[in-house]
Tab-separated table of C-alpha atoms in Angstrom:
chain	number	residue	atom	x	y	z
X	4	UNK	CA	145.057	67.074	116.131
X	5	UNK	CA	142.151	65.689	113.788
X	6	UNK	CA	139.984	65.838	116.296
X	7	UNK	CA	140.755	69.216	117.752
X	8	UNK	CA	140.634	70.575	113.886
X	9	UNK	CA	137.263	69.043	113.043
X	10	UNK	CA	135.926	70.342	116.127
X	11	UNK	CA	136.882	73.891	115.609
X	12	UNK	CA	135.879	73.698	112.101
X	13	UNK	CA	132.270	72.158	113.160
X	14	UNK	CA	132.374	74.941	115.419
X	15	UNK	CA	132.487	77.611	112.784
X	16	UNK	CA	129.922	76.378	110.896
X	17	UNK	CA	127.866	76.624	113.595
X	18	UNK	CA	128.564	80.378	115.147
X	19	UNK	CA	128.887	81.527	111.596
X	20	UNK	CA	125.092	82.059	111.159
X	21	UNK	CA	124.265	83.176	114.963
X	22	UNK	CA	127.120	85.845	114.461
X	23	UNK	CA	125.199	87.059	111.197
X	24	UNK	CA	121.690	87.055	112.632
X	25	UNK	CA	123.201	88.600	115.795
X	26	UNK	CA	124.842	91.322	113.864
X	27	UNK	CA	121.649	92.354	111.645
X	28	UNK	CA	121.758	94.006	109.258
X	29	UNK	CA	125.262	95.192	108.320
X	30	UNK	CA	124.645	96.786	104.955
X	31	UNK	CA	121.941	97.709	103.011
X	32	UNK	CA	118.558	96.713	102.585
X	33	UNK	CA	116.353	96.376	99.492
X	34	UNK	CA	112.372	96.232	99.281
X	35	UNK	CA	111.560	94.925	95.862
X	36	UNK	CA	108.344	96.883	94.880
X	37	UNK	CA	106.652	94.833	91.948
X	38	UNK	CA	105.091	97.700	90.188
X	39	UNK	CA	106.328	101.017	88.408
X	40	UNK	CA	107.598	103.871	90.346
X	41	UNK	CA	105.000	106.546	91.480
X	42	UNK	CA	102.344	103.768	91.804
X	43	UNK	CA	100.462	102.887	95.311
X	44	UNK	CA	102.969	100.194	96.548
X	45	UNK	CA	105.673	102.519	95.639
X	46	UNK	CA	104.534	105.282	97.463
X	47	UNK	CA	103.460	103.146	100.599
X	48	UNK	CA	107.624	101.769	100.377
X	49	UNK	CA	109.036	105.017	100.107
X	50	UNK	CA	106.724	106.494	102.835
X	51	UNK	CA	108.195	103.785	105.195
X	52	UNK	CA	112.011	103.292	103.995
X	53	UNK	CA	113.380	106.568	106.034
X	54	UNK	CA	112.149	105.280	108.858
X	55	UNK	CA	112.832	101.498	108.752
X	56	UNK	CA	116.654	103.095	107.831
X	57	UNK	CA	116.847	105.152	111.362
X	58	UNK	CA	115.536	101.861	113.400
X	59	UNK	CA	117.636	99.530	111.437
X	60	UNK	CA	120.847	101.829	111.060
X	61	UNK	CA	121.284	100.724	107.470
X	62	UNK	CA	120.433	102.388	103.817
X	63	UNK	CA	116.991	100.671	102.499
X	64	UNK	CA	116.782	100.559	98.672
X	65	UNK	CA	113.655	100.850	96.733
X	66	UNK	CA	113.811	98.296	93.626
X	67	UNK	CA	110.967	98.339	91.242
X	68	UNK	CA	110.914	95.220	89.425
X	69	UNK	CA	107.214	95.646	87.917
X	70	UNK	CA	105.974	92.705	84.967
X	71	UNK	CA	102.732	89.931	85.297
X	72	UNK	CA	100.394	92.037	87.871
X	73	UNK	CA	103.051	91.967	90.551
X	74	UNK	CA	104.735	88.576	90.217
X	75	UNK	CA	107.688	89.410	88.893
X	76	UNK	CA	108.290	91.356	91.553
X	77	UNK	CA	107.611	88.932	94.476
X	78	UNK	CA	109.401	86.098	92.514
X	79	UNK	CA	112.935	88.161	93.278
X	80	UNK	CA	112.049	87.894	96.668
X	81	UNK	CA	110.644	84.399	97.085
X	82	UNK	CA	114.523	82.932	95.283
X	83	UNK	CA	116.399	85.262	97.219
X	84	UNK	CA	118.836	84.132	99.761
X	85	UNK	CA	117.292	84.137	103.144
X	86	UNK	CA	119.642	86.347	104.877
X	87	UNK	CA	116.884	89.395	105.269
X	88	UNK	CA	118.428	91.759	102.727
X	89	UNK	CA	116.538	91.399	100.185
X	90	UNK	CA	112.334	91.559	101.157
X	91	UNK	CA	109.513	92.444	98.855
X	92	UNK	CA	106.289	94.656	99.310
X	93	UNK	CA	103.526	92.745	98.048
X	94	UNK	CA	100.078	92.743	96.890
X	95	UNK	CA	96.808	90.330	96.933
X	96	UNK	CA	97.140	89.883	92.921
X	97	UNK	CA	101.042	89.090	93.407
X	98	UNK	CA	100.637	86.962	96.666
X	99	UNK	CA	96.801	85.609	97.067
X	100	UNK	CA	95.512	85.690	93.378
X	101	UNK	CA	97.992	84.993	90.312
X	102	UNK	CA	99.460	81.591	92.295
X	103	UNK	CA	96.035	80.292	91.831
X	104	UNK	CA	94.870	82.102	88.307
X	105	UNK	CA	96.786	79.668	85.352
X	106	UNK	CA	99.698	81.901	84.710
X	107	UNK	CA	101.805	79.470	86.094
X	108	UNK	CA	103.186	81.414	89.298
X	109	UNK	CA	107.091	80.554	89.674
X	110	UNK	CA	106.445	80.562	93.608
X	111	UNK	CA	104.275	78.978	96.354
X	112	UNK	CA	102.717	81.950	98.340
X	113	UNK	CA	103.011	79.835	101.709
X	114	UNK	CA	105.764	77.271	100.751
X	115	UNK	CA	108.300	79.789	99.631
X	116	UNK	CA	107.366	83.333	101.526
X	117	UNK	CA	107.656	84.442	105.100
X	118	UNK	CA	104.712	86.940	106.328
X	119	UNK	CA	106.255	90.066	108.085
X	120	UNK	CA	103.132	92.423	108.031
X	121	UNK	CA	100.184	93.878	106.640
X	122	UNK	CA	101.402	97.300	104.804
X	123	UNK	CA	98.129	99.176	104.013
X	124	UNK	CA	94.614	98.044	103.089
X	125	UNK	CA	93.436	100.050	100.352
X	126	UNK	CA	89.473	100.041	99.639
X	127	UNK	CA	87.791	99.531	96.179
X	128	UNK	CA	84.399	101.209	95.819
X	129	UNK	CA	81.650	100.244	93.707
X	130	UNK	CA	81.363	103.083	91.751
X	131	UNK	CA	79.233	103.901	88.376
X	132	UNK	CA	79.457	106.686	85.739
X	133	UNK	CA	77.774	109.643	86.733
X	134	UNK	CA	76.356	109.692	82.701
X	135	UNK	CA	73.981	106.800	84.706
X	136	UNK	CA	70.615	107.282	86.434
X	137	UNK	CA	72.011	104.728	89.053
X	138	UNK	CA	71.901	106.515	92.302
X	139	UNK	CA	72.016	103.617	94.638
X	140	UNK	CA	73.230	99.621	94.693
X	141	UNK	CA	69.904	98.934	94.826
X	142	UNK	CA	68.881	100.640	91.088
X	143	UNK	CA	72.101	99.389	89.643
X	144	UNK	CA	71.082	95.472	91.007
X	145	UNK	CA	67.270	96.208	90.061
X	146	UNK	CA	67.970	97.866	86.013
X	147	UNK	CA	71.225	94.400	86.002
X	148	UNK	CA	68.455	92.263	86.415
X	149	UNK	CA	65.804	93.555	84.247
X	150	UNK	CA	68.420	93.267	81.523
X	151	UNK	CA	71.236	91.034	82.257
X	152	UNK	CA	74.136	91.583	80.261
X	153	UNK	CA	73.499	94.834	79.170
X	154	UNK	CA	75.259	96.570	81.595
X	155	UNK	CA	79.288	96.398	81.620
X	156	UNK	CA	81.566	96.121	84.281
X	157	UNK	CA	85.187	97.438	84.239
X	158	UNK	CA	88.075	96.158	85.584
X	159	UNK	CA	92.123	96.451	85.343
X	160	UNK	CA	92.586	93.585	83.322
X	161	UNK	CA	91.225	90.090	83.374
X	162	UNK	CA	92.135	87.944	86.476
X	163	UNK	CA	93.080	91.181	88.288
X	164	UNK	CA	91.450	92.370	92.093
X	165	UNK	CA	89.027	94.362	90.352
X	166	UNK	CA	87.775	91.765	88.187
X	167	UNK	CA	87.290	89.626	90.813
X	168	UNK	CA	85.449	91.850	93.325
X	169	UNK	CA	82.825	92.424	90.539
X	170	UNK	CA	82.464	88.461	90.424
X	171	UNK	CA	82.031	88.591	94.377
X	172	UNK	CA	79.413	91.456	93.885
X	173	UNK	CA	77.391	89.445	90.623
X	174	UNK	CA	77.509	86.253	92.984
X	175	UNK	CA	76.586	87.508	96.027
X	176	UNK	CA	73.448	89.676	93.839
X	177	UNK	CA	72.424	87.404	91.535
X	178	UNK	CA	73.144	89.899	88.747
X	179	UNK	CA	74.692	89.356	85.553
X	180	UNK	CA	77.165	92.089	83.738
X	181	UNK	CA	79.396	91.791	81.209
X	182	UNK	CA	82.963	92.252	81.956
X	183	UNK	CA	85.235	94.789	79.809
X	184	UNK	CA	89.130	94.644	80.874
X	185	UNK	CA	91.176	97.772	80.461
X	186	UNK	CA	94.912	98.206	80.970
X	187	UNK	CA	95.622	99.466	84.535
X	188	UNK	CA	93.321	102.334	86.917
X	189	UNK	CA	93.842	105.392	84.441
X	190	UNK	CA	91.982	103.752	81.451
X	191	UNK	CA	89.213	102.320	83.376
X	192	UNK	CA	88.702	105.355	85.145
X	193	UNK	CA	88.128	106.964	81.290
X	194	UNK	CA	86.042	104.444	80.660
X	195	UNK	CA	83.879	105.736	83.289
X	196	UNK	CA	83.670	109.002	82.874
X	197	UNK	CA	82.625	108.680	79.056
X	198	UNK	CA	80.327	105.960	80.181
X	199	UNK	CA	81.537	102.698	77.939
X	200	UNK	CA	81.588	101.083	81.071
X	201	UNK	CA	79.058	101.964	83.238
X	202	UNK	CA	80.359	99.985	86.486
X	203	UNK	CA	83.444	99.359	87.987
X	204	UNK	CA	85.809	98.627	90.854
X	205	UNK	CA	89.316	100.492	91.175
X	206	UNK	CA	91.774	101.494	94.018
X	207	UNK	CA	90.124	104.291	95.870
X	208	UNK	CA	93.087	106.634	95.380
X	209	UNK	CA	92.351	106.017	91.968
X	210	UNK	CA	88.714	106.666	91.924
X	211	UNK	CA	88.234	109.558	94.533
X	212	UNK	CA	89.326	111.937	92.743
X	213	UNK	CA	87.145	112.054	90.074
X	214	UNK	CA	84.511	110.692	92.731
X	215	UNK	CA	84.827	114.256	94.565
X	216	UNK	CA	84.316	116.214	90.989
X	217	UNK	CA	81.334	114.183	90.300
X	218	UNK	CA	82.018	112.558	87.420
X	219	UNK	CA	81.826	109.396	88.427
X	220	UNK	CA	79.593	108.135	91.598
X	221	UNK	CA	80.021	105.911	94.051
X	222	UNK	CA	77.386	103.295	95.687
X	223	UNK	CA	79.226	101.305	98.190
X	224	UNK	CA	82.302	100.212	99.581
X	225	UNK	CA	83.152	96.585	100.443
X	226	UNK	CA	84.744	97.800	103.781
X	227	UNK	CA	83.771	96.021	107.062
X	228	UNK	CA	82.992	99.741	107.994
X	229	UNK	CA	82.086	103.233	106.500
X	230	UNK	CA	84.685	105.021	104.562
X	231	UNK	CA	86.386	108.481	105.992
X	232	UNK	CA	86.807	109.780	102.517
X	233	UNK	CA	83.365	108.755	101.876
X	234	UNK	CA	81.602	109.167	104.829
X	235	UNK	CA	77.851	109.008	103.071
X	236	UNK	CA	78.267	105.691	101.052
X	237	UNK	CA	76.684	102.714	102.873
X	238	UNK	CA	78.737	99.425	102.951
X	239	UNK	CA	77.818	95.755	101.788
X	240	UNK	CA	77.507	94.935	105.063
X	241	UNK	CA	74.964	97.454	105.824
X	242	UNK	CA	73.084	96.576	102.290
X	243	UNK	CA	72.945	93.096	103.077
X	244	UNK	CA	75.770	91.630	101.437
X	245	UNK	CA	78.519	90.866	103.720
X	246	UNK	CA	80.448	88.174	101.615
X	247	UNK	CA	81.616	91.120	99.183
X	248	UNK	CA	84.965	92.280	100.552
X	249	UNK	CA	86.753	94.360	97.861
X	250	UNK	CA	89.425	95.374	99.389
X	251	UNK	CA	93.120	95.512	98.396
X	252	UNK	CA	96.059	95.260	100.011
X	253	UNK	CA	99.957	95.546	100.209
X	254	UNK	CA	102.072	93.555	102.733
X	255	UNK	CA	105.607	92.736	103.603
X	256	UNK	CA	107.221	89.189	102.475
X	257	UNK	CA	110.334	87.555	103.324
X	258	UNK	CA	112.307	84.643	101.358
X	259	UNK	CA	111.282	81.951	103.501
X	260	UNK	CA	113.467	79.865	106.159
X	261	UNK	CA	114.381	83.067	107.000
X	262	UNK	CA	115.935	82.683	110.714
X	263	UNK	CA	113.483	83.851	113.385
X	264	UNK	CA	116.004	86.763	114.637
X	265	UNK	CA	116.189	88.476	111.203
X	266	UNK	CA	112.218	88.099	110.834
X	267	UNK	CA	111.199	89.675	113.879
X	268	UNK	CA	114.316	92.426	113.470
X	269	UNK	CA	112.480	93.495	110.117
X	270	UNK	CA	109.021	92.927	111.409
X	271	UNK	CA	109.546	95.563	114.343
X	272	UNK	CA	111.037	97.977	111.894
X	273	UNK	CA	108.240	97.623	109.412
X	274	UNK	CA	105.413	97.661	111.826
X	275	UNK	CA	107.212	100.814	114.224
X	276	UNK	CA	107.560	102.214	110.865
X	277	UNK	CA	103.652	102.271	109.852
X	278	UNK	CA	102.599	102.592	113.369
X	279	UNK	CA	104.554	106.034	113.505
X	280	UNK	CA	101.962	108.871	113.568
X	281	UNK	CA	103.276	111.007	111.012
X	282	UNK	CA	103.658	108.229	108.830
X	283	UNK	CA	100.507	107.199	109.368
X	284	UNK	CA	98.979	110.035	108.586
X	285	UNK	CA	100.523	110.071	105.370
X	286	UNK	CA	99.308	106.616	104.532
X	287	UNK	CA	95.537	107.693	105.339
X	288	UNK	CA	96.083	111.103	103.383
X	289	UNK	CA	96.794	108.746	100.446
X	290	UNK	CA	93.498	106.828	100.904
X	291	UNK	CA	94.823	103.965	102.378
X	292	UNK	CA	94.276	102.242	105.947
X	293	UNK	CA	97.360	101.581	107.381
X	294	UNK	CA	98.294	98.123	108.711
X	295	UNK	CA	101.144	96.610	111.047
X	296	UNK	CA	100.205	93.836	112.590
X	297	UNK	CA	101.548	90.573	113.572
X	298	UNK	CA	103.550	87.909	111.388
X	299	UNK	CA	101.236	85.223	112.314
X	300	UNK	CA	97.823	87.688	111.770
X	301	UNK	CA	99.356	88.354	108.418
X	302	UNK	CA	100.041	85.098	107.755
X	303	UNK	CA	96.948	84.223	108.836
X	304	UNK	CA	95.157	86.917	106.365
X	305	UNK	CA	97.024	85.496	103.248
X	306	UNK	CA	95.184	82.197	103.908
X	307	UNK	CA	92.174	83.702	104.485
X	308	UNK	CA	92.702	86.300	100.764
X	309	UNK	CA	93.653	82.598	99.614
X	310	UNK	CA	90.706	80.659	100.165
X	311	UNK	CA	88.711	83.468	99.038
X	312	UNK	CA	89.303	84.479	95.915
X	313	UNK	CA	90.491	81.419	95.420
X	314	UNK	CA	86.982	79.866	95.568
X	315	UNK	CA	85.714	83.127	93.157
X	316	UNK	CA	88.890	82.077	90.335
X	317	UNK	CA	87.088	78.643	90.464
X	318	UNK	CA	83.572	79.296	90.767
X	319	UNK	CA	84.064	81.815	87.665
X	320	UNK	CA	86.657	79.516	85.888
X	321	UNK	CA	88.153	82.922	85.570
X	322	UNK	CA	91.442	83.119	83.287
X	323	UNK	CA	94.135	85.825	83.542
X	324	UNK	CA	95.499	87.988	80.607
């Protein structure tokens, strides 16, 4: 009788978990956003969640949980129980930079996450106040180096994507500008347009507007290819600098040990979800280039974000707010 009850307790253990991954998901789903409401990851999540709910056949609940340029956010995620309810949408400052700025990241990027799939890419021009007589990357490298330091480059806070594109651009240059760190998109934008800085790097749904009034210009994009929204602006590539990538991003993570069932369940209804036309349209119409590919080229595209800006953070002994 011992026997017979061990083994049919051993055995419910064991088909416990199989009958849970097999019946995925049975209630609701939440996407922890790590920024305010109405901002570009929230948009991209709420673009997607009425579609992921018609593949999936459950409810999927946006939670913002914004604080500490996204980590707060993915931290939910990364200690959440890895059954697949709870997922997070995150970004390269939550996910490639902050683990490796001295903040003191609560989570391991690739130790405690599971990939599921690029969301969007979202470019960052090099743009400059239109108050400037800069008119191409070339004058705005040529007037840096007649006088370095007197020109000022604006970010979205110290430690944050922006910041760190402008170190890829003064590297890759040879330039030197001082760096002024505002508060978030809105304020640096401002900055621009009344000229205190006079360079900067922001989101491009950010930027374009005030790019298409002509109050600020831009010079390039650090895109591997020309812009739609901005058809006439060369790339980095084409100008001979091919190291400066500036581009953001916004991707799907899982709690890791996540079983392999529930990952690729959520990784089909992310990706269909992006890969739908409509949907995709909407994405572009927003200024972003919309992603969807596989767990392990996602995966693969963290490490890569990793060693990069990685090797900037340490090169400019760069420190976070």
């Amino acid at each position: 009788m011992m026997r017979s009850l061990t083994a049919a307790l051993f055995a419910m253990l064991f088909c416990a978990p199989l009958a849970a991954q097999e019946n995925f998901p049975n209630r609701p789903i939440r996407i922890i956003v790590p920024f305010a409401a109405g901002g570009p990851s929230d948009i991209v999540a709420r673009l997607l969640a009425p579609k992921m709910m018609t593949t999936l056949g459950q409810a999927v609940i946006i939670d913002n949980r914004p604080g500490a340029g996204g980590v707060t956010g993915v931290d939910v995620a990364a200690k959440a129980v890895p059954d697949g309810y709870t997922i997070a949408l995150g970004s390269a400052g939550g996910v490639a930079i902050s683990p490796q700025l001295d903040r003191g990241t609560p989570y391991d990027p690739l130790r405690d996450l599971a990939p599921l799939t690029l969301g969007v890419l979202v470019p960052e021009p090099i743009v400059v106040s239109s108050a400037t007589p800069f008119r191409s990357l070339q004058e705005l490298i040529a007037a840096a180096r007649a006088q370095p330091g007197r020109i000022n480059q604006g970010s979205t806070g110290s430690g944050s994507l922006p910041h760190l594109a402008g170190e890829l651009l003064k590297n890759a240059t040879g330039i030197e500008l001082t760096h002024v760190p505002y508060r978030g998109g809105a304020p640096l934008t401002t900055a621009l347009i009344q000229n205190e800085v006079q360079v900067g790097l922001a989101d491009l749904p950010i930027l374009l507007p005030q790019i298409r009034a002509g109050t600020i210009r831009a010079l390039a994009v650090g895109s591997a290819q020309r812009l739609p929204w901005l058809p006439d602006v060369p790339t980095m590539i084409e100008l001979g600098y091919p190291s400066v990538d500036t581009n953001n991003w916004h991707g799907f993570v899982a709690p890791a040990r996540l079983p392999e069932p529930i990952l690729e369940r959520l990784h089909s209804a992310i990706a269909g979800a992006i890969r739908d036309p409509e949907i995709s349209k909407q994405l572009f119409d927003q200024g972003a280039v919309p992603g969807g590919n596989s767990r392990a080229e996602f995966s693969d595209f963290i490490k890569a974000e990793m060693a990069k800006w990685g090797e900037v953070i340490r090169r400019g002994n760069i420190r976070a707010d």
